Short mmCIF file of C-alpha atoms and ligand atoms in Angstrom, two decimals:
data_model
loop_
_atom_site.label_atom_id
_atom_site.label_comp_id
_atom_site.label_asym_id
_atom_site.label_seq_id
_atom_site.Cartn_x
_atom_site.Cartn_y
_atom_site.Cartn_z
CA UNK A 14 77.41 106.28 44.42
CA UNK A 15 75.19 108.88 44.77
CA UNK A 16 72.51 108.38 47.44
CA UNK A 17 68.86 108.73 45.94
CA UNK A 18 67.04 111.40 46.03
CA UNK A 19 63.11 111.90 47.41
CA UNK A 20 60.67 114.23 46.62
CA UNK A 21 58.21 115.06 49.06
CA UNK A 22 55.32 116.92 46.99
CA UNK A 23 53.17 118.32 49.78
CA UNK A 24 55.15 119.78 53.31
CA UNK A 25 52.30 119.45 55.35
CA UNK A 26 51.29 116.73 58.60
CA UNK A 27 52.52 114.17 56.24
CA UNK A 28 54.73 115.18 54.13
CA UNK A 29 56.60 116.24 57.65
CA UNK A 30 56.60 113.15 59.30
CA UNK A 31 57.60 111.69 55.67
CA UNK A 32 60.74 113.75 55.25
CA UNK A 33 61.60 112.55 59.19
CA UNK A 34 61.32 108.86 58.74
CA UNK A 35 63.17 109.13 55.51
CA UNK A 36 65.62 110.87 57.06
CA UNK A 37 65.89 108.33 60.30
CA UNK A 38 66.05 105.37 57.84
CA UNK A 39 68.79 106.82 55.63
CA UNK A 40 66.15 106.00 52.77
CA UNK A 41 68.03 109.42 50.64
CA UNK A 42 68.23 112.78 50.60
CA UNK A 43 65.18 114.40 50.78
CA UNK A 44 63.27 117.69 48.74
CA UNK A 45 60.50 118.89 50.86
CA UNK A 46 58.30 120.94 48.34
CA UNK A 47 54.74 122.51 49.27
CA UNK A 48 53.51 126.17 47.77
CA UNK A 49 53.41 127.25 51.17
CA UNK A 50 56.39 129.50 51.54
CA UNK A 51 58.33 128.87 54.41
CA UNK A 52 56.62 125.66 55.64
CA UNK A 53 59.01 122.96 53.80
CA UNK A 54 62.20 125.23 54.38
CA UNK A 55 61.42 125.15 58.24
CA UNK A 56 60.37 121.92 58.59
CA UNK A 57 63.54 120.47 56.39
CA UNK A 58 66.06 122.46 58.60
CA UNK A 59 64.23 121.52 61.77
CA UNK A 60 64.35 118.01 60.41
CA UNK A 61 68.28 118.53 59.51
CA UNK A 62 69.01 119.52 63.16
CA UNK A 63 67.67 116.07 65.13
CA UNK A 64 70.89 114.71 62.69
CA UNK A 65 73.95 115.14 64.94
CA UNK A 66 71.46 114.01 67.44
CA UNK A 67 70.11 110.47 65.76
CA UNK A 68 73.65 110.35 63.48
CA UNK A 69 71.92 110.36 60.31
CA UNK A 70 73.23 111.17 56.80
CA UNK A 71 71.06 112.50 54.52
CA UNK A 72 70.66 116.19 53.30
CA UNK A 73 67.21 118.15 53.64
CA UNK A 74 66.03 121.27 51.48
CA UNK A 75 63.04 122.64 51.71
CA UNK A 76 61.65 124.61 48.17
CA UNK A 77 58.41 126.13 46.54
CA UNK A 78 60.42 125.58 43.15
CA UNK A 79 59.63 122.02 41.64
CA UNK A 80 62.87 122.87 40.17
CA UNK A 81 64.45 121.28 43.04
CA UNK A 82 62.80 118.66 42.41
CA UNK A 83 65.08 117.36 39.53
CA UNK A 84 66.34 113.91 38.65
CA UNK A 85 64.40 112.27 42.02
CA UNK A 86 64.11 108.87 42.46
CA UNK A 87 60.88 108.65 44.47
CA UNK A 88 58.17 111.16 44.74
CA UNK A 89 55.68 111.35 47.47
CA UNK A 90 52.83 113.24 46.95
CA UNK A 91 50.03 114.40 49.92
CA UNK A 92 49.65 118.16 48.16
CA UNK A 93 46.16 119.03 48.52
CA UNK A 94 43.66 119.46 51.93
CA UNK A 95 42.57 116.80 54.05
CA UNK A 96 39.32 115.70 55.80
CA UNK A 97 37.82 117.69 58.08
CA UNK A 98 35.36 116.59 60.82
CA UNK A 99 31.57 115.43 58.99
CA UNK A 100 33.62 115.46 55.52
CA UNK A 101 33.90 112.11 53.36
CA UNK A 102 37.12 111.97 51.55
CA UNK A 103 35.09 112.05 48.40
CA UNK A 104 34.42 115.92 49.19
CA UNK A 105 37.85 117.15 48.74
CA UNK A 106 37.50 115.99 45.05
CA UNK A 107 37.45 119.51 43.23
CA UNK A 108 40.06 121.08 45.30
CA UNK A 109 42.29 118.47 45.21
CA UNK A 110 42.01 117.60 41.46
CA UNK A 111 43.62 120.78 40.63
CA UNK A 112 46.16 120.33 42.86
CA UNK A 113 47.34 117.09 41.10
CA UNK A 114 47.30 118.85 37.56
CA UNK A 115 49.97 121.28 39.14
CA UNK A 116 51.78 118.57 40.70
CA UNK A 117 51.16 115.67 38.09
CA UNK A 118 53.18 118.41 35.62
CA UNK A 119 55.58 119.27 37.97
CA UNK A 120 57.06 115.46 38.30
CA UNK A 121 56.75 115.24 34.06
CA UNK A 122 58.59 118.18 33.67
CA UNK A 123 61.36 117.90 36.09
CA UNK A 124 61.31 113.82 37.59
CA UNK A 125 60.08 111.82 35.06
CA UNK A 126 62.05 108.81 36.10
CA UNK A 127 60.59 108.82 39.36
CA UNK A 128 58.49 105.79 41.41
CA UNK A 129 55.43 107.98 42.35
CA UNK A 130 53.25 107.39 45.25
CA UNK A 131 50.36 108.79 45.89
CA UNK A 132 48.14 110.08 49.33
CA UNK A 133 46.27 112.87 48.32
CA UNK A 134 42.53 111.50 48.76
CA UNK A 135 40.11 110.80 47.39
CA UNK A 136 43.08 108.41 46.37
CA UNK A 137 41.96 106.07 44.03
CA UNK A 138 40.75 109.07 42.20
CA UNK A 139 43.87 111.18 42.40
CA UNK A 140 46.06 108.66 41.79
CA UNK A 141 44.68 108.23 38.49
CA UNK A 142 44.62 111.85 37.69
CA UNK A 143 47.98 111.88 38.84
CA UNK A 144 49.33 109.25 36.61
CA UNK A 145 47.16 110.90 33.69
CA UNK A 146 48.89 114.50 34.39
CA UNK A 147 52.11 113.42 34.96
CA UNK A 148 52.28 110.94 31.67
CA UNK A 149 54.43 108.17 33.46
CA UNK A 150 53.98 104.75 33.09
CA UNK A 151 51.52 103.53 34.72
CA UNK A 152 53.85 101.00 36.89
CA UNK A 153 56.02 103.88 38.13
CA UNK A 154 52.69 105.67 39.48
CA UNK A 155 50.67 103.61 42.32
CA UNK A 156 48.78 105.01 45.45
CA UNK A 157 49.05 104.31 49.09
CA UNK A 158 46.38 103.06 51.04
CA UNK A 159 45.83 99.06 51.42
CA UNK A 160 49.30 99.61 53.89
CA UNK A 161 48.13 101.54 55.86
CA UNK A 162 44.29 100.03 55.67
CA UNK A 163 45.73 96.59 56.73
CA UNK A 164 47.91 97.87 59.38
CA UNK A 165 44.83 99.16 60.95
CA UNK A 166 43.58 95.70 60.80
CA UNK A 167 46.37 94.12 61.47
CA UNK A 168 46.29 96.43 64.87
CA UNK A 169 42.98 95.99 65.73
CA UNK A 170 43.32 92.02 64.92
CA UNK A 171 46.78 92.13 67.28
CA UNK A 172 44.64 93.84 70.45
CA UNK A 173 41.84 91.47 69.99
CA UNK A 174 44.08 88.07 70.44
CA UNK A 175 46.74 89.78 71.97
CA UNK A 176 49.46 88.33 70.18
CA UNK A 177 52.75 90.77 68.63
CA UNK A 178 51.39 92.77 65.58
CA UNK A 179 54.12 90.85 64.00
CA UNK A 180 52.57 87.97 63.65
CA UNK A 181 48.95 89.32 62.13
CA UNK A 182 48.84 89.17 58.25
CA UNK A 183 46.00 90.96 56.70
CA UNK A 184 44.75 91.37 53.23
CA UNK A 185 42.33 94.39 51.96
CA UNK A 186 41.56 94.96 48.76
CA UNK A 187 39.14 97.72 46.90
CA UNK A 188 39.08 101.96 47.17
CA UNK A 189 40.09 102.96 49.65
CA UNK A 190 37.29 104.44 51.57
CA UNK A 191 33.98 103.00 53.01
CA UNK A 192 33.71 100.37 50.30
CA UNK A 193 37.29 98.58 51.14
CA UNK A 194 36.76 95.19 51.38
CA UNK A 195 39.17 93.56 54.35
CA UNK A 196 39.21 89.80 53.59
CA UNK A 197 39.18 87.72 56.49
CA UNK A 198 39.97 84.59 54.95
CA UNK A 199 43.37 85.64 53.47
CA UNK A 200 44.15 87.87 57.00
CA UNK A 201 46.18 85.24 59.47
CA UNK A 202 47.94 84.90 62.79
CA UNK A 203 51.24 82.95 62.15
CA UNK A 204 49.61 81.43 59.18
CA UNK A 205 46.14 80.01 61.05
CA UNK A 206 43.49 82.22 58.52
CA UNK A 207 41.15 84.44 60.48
CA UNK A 208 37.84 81.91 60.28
CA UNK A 209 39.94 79.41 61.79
CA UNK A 210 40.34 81.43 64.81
CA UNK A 211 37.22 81.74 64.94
CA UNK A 212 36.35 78.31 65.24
CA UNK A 213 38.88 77.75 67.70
CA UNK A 214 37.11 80.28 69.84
CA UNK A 215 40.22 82.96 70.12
CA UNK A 216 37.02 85.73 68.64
CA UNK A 217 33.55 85.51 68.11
CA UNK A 218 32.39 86.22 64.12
CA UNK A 219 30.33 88.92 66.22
CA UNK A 220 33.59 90.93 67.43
CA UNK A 221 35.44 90.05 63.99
CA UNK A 222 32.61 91.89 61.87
CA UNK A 223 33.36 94.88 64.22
CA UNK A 224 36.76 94.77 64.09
CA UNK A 225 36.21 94.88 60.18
CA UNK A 226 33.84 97.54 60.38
CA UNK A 227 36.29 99.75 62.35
CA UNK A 228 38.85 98.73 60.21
CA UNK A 229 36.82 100.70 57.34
CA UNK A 230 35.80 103.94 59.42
CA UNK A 231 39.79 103.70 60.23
CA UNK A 232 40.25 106.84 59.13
CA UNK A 233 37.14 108.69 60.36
CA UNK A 234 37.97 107.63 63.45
CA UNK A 235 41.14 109.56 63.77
CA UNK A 236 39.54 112.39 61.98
CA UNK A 237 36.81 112.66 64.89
CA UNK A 238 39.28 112.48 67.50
CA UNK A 239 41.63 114.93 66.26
CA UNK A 240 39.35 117.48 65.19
CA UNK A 241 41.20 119.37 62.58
CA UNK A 242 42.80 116.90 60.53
CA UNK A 243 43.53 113.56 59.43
CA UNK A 244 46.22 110.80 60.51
CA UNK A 245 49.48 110.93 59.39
CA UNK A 246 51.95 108.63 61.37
CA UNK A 247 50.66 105.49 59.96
CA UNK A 248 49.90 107.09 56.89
CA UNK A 249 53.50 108.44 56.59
CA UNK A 250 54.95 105.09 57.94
CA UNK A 251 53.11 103.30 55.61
CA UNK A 252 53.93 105.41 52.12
CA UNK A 253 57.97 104.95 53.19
CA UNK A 254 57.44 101.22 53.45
CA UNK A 255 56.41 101.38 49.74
CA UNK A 256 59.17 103.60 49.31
CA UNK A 257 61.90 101.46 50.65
CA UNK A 258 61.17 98.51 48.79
CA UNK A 259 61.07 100.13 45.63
CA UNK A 260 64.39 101.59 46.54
CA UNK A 261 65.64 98.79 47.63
CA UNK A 262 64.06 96.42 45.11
CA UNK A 263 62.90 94.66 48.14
CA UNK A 264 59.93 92.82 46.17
CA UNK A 265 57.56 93.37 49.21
CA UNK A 266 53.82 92.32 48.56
CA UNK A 267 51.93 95.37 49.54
CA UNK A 268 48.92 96.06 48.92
CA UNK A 269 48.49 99.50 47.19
CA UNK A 270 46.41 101.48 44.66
CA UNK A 271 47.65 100.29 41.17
CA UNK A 272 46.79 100.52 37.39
CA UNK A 273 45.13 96.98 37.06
CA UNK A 274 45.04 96.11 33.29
CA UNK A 275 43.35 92.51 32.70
CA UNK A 276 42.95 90.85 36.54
CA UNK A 277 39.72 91.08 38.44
CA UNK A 278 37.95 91.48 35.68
CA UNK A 279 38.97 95.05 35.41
CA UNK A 280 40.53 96.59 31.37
CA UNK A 281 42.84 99.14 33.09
CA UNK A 282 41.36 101.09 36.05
CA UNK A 283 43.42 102.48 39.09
CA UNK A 284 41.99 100.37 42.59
CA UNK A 285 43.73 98.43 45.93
CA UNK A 286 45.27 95.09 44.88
CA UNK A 287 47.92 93.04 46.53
CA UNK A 288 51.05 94.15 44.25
CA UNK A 289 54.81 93.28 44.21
CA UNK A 290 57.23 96.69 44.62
CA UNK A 291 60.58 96.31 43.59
CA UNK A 292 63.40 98.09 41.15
CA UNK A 293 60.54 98.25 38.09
CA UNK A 294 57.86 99.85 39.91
CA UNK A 295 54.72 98.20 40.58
CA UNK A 296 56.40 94.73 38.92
CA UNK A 297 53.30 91.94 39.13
CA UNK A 298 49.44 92.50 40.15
CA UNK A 299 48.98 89.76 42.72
CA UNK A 300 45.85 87.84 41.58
CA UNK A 301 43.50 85.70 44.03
CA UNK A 302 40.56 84.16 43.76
CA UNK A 303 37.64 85.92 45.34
CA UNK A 304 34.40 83.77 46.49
CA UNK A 305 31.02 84.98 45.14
CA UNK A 306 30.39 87.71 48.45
CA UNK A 307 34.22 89.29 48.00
CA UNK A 308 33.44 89.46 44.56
CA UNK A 309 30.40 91.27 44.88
CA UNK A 310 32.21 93.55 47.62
CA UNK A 311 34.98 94.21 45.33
CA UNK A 312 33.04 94.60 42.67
CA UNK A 313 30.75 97.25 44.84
CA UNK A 314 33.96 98.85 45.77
CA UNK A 315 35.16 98.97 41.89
CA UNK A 316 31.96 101.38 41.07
CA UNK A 317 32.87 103.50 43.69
CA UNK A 318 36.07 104.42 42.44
CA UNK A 319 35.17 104.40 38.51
CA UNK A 320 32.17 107.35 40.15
CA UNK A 321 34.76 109.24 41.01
CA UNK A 322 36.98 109.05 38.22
CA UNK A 323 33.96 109.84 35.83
CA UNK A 324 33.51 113.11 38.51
CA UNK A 325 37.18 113.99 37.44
CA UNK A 326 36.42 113.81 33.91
CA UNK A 327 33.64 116.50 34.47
CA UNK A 328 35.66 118.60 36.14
CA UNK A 329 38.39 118.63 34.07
CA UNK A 330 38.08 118.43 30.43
CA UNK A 331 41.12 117.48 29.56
CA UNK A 332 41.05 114.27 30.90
CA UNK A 333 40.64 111.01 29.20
P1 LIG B 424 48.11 118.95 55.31
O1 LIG B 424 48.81 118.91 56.60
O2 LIG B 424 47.05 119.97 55.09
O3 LIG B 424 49.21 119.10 54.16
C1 LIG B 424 48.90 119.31 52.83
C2 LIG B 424 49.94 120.26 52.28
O4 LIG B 424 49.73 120.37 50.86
C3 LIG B 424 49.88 121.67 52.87
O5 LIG B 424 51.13 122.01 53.47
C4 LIG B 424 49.57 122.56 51.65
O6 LIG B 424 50.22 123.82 51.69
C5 LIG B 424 50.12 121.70 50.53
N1 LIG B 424 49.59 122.04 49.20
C6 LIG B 424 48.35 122.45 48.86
N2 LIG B 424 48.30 122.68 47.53
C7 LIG B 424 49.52 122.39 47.04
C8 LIG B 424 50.10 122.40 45.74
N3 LIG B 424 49.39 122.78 44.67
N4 LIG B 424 51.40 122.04 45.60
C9 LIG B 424 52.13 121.67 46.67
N5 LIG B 424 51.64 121.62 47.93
C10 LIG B 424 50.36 121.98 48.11
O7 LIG B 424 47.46 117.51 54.99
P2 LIG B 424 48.01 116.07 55.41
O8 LIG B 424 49.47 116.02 55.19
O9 LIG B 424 47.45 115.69 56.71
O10 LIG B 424 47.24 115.17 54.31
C11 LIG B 424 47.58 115.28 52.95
C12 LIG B 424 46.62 114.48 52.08
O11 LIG B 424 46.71 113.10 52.40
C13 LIG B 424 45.14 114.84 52.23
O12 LIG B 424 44.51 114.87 50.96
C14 LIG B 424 44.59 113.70 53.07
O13 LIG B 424 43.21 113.51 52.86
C15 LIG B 424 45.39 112.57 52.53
N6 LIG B 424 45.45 111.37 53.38
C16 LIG B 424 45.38 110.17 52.76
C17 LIG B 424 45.45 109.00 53.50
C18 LIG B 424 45.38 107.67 52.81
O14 LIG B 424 45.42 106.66 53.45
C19 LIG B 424 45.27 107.62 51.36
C20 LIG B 424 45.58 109.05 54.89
C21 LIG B 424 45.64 110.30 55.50
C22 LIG B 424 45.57 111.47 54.73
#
């Protein structure tokens, strides 16, 4: 059998790192694409050469033809700029809009079959444009972002008790952005829920409000420190674990940005939700009951997005 084939829209900090752990992991054979001549043809023959060295099998090309592109399984797409130091992901909205109409009919055209997973930011927004561009179903296009967002958390949560990140479970849910809401009560150490701990002193409610606090500037805190970019290990890391259990048809429950069509009170809007990712796509929208303040943070979260998505609209006429 054939092995499968991913598309890496985008050749850039993450699309690099992408087409690496793919590579390592023996997920496929990989198309680096990105309108940058040159970029995804080095990077993919760099990438090829570490083979003999880790023993992988997998084939790398590197294109500006979305030709290439053909017949691919998965598509990964982080086209488009990143944050810079000061901006809000909400700023790249223009620029990158455009870039998912090129890209959105680039995957109809040529991999209409494929599980698509979006980075580009503002992502709640893009993915939506993307899935509106591109014309796929709407469980074969989701976003990534509650991964990585609760393995920030789940990082954070692992320092604070010092206990193996293994054992943290965490749960956010919204945008992605400064209006995600992390929910303690759902997050866990070996199954004891976060409130617990803190009534068994491991944390103070004090340092747990700051860990969730940091968990939402997550990203602005790499931005700051890196000072001309964003993150893109655990962004990268994060997309291929999406990836691999779609592949796979793993069934992981990860959260991610997905169409949402009749739970949380929402008729059909793109936002984070705790999802199952197997062989259909995005195959169930995990539903749990909120209390009244999660509700009012997810709800706060909601508008967020749907501002955006109206912002799209006015940008681009053609849109829904
Ligand atoms: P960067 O290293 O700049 O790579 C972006 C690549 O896209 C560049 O190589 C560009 O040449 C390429 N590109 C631009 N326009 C097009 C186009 N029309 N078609 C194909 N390729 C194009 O950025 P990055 O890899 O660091 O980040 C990529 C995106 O991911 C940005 O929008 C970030 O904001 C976003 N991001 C999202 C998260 C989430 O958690 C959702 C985290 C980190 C970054």
């Amino acid at each position: 059998m054939a092995r499968p084939k991913i598309a890496l829209i985008g050749a850039g900090q993450i699309g690099g790192t992408l087409a690496h752990l793919a590579a390592l992991k023996e997920l496929g054979d990989v198309v680096l694409f990105d309108i940058a001549d040159g970029t995804p043809q080095g990077k993919a023959l760099d990438i090829a050469e570490s083979g003999p060295s880790e023993g992988f099998d997998a084939t790398l090309k590197g294109t500006t033809s979305y030709a290439d592109i053909a017949g691919a399984d998965v598509c990964i797409v982080t086209a488009g700029v990143p944050r810079k130091p000061g901006m809000s992901r909400d700023d790249l909205l223009g620029i990158n809009l455009k870039v998912m109409k090129a890209v959105g009919e680039g995957i109809r055209d040529n991999a209409p079959n494929a599980f698509v997973i979006c980075i580009t930011n503002p992502l709640d927004a893009m993915v939506w444009a993307l899935r509106e561009f591109s014309g796929l179903p709407h469980e074969k296009v989701c976003g990534m972002a509650g991964v990585l967002d609760s393995a920030r958390f789940r990082h954070f949560l692992s320092t604070e008790f010092d206990v193996s990140m293994k054992d943290v479970t965490a749960f956010v849910l919204g945008g992605h952005g400064d209006t995600m809401v992390p929910l303690t009560r759902y997050s866990t150490v070996a199954g004891i829920p976060l409130p617990d701990l803190v009534e068994m002193g491991w944390t103070t409610q004090e340092k747990l409000d700051a860990i969730v606090q940091r968990t939402r500037d997550g990203g602005a805190e790499i931005v700051g420190l890196l000072g001309n970019g964003s993150a893109y290990y655990a962004p990268a890391t994060s997309a291929i674990e999406m990836a691999e259990s779609y592949l796979k048809d793993q069934k992981r429950v990860l959260p991610c940005a997905a169409y949402v069509d009749g739970a949380y009170g929402l008729d059909g809007f793109y936002v984070g939700v705790p999802t199952v990712i197997g062989a259909g796509g995005i195959e169930r929208v995990v539903k749990i009951k909120l209390n009244k303040d999660e509700q009012t943070m997810f709800d706060s979260s909601v508008d967020a997005v749907k501002g955006l998505v109206t912002a799209c609209k006015e940008i681009d006429s053609t849109l829904a």
